[in-house]
mmCIF file of C-alpha atoms in Angstrom:
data_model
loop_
_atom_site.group_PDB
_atom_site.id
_atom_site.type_symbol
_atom_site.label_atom_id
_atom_site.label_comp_id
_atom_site.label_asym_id
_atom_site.label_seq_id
_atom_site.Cartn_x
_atom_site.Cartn_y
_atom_site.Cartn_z
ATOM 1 C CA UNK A 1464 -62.042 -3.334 1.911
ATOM 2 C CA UNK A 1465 -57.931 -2.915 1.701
ATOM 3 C CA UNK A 1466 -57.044 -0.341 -0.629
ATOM 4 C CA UNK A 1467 -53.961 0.455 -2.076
ATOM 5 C CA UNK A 1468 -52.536 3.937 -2.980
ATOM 6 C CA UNK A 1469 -49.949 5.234 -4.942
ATOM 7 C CA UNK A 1470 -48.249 8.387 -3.348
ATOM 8 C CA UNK A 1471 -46.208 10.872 -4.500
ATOM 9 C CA UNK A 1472 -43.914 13.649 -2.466
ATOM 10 C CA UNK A 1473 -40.954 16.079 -2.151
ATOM 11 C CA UNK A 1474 -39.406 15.052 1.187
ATOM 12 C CA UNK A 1475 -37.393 18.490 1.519
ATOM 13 C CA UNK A 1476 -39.783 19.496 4.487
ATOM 14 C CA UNK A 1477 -40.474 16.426 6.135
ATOM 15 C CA UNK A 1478 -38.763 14.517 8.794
ATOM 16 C CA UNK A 1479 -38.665 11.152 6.570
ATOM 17 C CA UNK A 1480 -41.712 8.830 6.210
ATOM 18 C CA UNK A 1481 -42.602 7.279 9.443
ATOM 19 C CA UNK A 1482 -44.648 9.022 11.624
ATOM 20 C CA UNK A 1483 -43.543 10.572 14.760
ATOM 21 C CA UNK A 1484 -44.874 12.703 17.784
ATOM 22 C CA UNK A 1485 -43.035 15.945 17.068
ATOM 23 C CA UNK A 1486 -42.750 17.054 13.409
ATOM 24 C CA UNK A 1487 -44.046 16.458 9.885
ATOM 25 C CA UNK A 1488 -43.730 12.996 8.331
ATOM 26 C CA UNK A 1489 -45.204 12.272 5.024
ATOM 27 C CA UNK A 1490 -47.423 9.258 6.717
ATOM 28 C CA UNK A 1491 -48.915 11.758 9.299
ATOM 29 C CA UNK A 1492 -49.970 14.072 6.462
ATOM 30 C CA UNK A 1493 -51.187 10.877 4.773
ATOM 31 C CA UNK A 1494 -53.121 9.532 7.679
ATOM 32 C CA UNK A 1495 -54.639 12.726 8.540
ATOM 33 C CA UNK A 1496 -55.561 13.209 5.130
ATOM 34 C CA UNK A 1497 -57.514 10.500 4.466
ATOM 35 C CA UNK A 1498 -58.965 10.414 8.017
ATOM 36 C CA UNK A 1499 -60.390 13.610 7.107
ATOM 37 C CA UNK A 1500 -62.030 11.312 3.900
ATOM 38 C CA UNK A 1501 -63.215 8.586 6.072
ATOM 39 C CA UNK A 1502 -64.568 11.064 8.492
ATOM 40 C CA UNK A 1503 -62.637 8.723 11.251
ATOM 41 C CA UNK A 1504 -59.007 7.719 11.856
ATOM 42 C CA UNK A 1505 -57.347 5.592 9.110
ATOM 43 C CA UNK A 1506 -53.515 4.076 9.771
ATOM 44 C CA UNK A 1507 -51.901 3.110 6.664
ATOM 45 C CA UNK A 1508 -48.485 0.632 5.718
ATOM 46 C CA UNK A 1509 -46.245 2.040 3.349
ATOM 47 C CA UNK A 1510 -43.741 -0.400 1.087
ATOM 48 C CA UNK A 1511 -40.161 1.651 2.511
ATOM 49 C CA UNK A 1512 -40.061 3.845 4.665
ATOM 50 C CA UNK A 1513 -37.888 7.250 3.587
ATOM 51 C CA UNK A 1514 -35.515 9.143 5.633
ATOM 52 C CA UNK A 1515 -35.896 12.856 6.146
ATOM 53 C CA UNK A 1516 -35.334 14.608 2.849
ATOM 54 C CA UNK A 1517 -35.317 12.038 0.707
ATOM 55 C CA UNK A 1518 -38.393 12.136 -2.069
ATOM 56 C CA UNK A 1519 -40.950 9.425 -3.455
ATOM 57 C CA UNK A 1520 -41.834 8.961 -6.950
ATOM 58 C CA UNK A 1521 -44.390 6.352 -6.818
ATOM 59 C CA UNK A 1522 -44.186 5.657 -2.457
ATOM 60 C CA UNK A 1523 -47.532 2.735 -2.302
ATOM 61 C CA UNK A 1524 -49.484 2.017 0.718
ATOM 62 C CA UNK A 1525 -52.072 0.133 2.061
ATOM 63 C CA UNK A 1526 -54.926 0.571 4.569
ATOM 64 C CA UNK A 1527 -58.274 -0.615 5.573
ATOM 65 C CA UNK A 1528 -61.146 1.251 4.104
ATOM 66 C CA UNK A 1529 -63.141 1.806 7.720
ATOM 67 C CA UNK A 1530 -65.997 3.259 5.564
ATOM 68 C CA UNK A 1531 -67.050 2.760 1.905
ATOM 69 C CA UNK A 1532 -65.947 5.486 -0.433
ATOM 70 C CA UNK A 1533 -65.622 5.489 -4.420
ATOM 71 C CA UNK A 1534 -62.006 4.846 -5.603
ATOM 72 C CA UNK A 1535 -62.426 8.745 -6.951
ATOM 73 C CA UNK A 1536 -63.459 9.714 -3.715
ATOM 74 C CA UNK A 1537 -59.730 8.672 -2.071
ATOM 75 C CA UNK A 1538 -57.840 9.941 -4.799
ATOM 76 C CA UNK A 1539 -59.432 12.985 -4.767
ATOM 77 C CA UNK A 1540 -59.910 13.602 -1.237
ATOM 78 C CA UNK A 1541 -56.838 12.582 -0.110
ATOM 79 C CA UNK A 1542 -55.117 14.773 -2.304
ATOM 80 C CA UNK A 1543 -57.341 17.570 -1.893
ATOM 81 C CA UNK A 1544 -56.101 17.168 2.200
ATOM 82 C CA UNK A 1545 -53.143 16.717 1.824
ATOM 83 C CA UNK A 1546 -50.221 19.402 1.175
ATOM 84 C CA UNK A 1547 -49.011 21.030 -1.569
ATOM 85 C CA UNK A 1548 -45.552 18.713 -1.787
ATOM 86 C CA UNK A 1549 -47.793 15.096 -1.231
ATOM 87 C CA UNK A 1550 -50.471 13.696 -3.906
ATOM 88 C CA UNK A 1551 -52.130 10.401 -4.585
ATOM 89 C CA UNK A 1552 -52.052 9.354 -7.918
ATOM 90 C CA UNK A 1553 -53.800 6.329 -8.066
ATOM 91 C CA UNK A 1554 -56.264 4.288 -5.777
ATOM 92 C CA UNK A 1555 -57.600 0.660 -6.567
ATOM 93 C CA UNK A 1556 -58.836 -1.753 -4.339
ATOM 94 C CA UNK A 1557 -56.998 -5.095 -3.479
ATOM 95 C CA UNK A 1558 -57.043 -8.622 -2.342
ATOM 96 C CA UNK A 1559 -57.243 -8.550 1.698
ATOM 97 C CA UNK A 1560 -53.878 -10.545 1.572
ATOM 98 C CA UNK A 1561 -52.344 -8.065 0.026
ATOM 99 C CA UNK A 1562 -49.542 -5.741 1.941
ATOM 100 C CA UNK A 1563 -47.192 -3.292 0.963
ATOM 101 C CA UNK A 1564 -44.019 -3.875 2.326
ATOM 102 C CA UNK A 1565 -44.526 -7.760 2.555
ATOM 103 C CA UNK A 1566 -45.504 -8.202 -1.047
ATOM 104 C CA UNK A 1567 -43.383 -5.883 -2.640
ATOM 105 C CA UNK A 1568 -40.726 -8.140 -4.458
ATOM 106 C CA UNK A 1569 -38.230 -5.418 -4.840
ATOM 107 C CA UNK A 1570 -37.561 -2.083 -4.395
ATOM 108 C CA UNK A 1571 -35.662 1.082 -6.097
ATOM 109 C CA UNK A 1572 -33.672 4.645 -5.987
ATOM 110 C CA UNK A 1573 -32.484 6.909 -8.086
ATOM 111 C CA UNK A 1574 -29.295 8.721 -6.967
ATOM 112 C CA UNK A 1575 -29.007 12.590 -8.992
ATOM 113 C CA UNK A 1576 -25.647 13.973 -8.478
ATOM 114 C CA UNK A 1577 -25.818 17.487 -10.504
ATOM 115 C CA UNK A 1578 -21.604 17.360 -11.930
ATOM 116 C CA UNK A 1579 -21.123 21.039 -12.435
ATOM 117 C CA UNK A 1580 -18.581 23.851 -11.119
ATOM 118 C CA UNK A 1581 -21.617 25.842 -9.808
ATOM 119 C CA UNK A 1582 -24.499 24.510 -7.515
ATOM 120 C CA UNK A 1583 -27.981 24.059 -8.102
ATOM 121 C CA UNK A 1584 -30.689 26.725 -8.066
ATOM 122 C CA UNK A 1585 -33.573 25.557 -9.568
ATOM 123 C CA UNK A 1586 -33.177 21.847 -8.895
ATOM 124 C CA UNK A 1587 -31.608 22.252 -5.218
ATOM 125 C CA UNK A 1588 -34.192 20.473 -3.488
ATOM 126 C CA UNK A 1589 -33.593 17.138 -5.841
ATOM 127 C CA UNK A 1590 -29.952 17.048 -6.511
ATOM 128 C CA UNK A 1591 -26.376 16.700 -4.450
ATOM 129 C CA UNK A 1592 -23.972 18.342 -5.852
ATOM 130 C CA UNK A 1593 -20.239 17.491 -6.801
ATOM 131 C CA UNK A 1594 -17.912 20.190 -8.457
ATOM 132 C CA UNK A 1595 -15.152 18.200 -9.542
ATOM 133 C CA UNK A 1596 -15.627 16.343 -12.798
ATOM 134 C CA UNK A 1597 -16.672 12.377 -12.265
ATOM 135 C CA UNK A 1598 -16.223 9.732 -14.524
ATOM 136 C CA UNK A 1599 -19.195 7.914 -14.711
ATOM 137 C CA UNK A 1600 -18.282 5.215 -16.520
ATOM 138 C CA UNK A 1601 -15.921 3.879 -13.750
ATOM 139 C CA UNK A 1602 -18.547 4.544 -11.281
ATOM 140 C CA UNK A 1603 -20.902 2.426 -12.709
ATOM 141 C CA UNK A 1604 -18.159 -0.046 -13.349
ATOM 142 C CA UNK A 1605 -17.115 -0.493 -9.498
ATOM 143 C CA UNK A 1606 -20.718 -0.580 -9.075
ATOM 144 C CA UNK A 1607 -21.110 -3.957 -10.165
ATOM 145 C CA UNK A 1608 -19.173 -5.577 -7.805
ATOM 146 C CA UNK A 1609 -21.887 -5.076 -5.649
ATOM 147 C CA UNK A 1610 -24.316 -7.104 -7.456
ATOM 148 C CA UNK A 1611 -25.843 -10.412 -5.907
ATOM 149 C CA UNK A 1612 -26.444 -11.047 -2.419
ATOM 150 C CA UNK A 1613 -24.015 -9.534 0.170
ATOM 151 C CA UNK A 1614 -23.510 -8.631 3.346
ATOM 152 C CA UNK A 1615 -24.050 -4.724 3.302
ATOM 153 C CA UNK A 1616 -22.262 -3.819 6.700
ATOM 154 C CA UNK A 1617 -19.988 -1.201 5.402
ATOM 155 C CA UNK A 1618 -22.938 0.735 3.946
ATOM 156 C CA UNK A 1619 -24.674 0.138 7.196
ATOM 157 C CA UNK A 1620 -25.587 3.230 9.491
ATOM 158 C CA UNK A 1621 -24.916 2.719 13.028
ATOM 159 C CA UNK A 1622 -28.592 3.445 13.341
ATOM 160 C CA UNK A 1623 -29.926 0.797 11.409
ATOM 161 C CA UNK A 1624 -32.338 -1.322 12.857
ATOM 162 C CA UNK A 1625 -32.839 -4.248 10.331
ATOM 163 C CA UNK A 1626 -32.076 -7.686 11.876
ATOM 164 C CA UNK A 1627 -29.445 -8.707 9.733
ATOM 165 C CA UNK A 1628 -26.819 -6.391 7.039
ATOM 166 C CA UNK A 1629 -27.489 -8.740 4.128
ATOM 167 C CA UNK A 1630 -29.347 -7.758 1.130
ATOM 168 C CA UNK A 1631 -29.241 -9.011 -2.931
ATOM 169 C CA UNK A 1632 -28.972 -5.824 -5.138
ATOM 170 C CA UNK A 1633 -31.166 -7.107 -8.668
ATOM 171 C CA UNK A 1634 -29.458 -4.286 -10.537
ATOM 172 C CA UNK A 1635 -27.336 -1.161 -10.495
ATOM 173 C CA UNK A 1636 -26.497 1.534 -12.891
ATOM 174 C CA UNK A 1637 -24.276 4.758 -13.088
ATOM 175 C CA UNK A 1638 -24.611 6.618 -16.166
ATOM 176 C CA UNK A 1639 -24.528 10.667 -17.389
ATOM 177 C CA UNK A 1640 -26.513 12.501 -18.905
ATOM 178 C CA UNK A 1641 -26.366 16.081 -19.607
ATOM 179 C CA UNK A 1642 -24.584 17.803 -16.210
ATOM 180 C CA UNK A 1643 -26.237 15.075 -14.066
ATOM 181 C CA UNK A 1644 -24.372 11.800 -13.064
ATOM 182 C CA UNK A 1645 -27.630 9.767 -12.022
ATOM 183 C CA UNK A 1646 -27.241 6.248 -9.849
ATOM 184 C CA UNK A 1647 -30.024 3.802 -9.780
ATOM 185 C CA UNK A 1648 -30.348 0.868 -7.627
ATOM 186 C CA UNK A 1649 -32.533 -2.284 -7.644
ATOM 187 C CA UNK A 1650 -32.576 -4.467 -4.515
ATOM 188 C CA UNK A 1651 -35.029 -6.907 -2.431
ATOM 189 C CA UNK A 1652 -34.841 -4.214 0.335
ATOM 190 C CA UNK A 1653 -32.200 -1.463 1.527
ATOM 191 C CA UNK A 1654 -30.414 -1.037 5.161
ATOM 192 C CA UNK A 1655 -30.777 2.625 6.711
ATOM 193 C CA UNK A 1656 -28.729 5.205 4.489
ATOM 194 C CA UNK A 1657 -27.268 2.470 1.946
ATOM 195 C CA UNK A 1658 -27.898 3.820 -1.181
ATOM 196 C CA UNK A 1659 -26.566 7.268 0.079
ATOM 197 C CA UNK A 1660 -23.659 5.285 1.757
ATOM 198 C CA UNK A 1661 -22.908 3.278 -1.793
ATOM 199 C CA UNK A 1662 -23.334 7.125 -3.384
ATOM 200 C CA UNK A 1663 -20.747 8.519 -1.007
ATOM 201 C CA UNK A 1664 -18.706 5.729 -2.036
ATOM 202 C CA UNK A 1665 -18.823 6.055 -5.472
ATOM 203 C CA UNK A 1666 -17.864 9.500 -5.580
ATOM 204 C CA UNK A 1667 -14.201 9.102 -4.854
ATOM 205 C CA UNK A 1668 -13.913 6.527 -7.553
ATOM 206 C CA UNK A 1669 -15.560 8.743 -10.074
ATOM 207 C CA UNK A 1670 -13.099 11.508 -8.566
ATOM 208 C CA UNK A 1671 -10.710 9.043 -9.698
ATOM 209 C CA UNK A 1672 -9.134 9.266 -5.886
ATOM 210 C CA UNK A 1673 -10.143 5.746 -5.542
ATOM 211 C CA UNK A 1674 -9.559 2.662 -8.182
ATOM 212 C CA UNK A 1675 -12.425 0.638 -9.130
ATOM 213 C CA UNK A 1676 -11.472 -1.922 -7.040
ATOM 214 C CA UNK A 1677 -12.213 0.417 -4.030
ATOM 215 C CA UNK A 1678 -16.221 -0.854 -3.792
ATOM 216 C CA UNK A 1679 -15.907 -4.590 -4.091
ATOM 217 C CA UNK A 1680 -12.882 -4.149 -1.253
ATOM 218 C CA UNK A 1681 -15.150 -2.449 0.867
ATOM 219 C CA UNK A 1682 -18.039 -4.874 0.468
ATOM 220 C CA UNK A 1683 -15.663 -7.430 1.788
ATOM 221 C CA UNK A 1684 -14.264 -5.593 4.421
ATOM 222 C CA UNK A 1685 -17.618 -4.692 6.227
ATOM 223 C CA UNK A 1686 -16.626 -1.709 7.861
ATOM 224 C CA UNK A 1687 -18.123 1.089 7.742
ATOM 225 C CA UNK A 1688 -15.545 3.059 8.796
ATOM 226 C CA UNK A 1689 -13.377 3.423 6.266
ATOM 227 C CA UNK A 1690 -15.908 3.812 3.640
ATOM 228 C CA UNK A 1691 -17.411 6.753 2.203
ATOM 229 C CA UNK A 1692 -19.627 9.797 3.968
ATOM 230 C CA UNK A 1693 -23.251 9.430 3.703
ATOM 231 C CA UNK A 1694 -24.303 11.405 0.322
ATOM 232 C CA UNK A 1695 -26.929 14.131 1.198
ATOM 233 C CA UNK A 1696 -31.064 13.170 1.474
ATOM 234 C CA UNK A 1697 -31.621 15.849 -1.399
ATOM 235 C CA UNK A 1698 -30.519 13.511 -4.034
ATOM 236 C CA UNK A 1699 -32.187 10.262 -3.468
ATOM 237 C CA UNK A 1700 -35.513 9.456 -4.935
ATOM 238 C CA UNK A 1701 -37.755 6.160 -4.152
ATOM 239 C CA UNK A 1702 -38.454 5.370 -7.198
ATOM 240 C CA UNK A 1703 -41.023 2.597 -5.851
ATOM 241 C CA UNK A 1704 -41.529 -1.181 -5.191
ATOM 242 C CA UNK A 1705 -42.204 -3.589 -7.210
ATOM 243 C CA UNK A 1706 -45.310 -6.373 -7.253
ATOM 244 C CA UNK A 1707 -45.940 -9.522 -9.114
ATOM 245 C CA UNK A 1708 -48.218 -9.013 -11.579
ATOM 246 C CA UNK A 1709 -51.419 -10.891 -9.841
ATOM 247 C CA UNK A 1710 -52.031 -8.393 -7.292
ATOM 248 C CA UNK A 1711 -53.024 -6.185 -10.498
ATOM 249 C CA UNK A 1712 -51.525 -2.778 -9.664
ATOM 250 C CA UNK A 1713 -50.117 -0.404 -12.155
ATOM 251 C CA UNK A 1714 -47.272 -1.209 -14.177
ATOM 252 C CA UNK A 1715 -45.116 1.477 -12.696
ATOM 253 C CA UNK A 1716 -45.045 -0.814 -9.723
ATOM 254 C CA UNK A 1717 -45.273 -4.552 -11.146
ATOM 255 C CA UNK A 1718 -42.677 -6.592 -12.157
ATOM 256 C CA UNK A 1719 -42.165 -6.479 -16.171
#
């Protein structure tokens, strides 16, 4: 049976999502988890992988149920495994055709930029932080430029590994509220570090050091040299995929 899981996590303490020999990954605490539930070794496929630091809201998987258990029984157990900063919230069976980073139609961040003379203390571990005043409105203005499908090169790490830079961004957003300036993206699928490349980007035009302009140029120049710094991992949130609504999973991660 192929079951699919929605997951939860603060990423402050992990190494990113995927899985690696030395240190703690969010898919090794995962895995081991619900190994413990199947009482043998389960391997599971996430939607998008995360980078170290960065946090999931609603991260799904799939894997192979190698033994039967109740839905309950995963949910529970899993969670019960796993620690503190990880939790499953949901568990459902699904068609065997079904997989999570193939199927997903979409995916999307949330960028929270905390706009205040003095940094974080409470809310360090899921905010950057930007003392000088930004003007949100022309940050979510330049933003748009970058609608459609593009080549992403200049919000391209070096390390990326994707076979080719181009991506279509569905939506994008800038907007304030309270002392946070919050960015949310909507694409097909993301390069290594481009949301937090598009942040670090935005900043200056919010800082009103760049004009609005500045985005769209550097979407057509492609180099990623001479745009912004990478915004820090504390900030970004994966807010989840999203599914067409036959494969039946919650509506936090189907298409409305």
């Amino acid at each position: 049976m192929r079951i699919a899981l929605g997951i939860e996590y603060d990423g402050t303490d992990f190494l990113g999502w995927q899985r690696l020999s030395h240190g703690s990954t969010v898919q090794g605490a995962v895995e081991e988890a619900l190994s413990k539930v199947a009482a043998q070794p389960v391997a599971v496929t996430c939607s998008g992988r995360t980078d170290a630091g960065v946090h999931g809201r609603c991260q799904v998987v799939h894997f192979d149920a190698p033994v039967e258990r109740e839905m309950r029984g995963w949910l529970l157990g899993a969670t019960s495994n796993l620690p503190p900063s990880v939790a499953v919230l949901w568990a459902q069976p699904v068609a065997e055709d079904f997989h999570a980073r193939f199927s997903a139609r979409s995916r999307r961040y949330r960028y929270t930029i905390l706009n205040r003379p003095v940094r974080a203390a409470l809310d360090a571990r899921y905010v950057s932080w930007e003392r000088q005043p930004l003007d949100a409105a022309r940050m979510h203005e330049a933003a748009q430029a970058l609608l459609g499908e593009h080549d992403f090169s200049a919000f391209r790490a070096i390390s990326c590994q994707a076979a080719h830079p181009r991506r279509c961004v569905l939506a994008v957003g800038v907007q304030r509220v309270g002392e946070q300036v919050i960015v949310e993206i909507e694409a097909n699928a993301f390069l290594h570090h481009m949301v937090r490349n598009i942040v670090g980007s935005l900043l200056p035009v919010g800082r009103g050091e760049q004009p609005v302009a500045w985005i769209g140029e550097l979407l057509a120049g492609r180099d990623r040299e001479v745009a912004g710094p990478t915004a820090p991992s504390s900030g970004l949130t994966f807010i989840g995929p999203r599914y067409e609504a036959h494969w039946g999973l919650p509506a936090e991660v189907s298409q409305p």
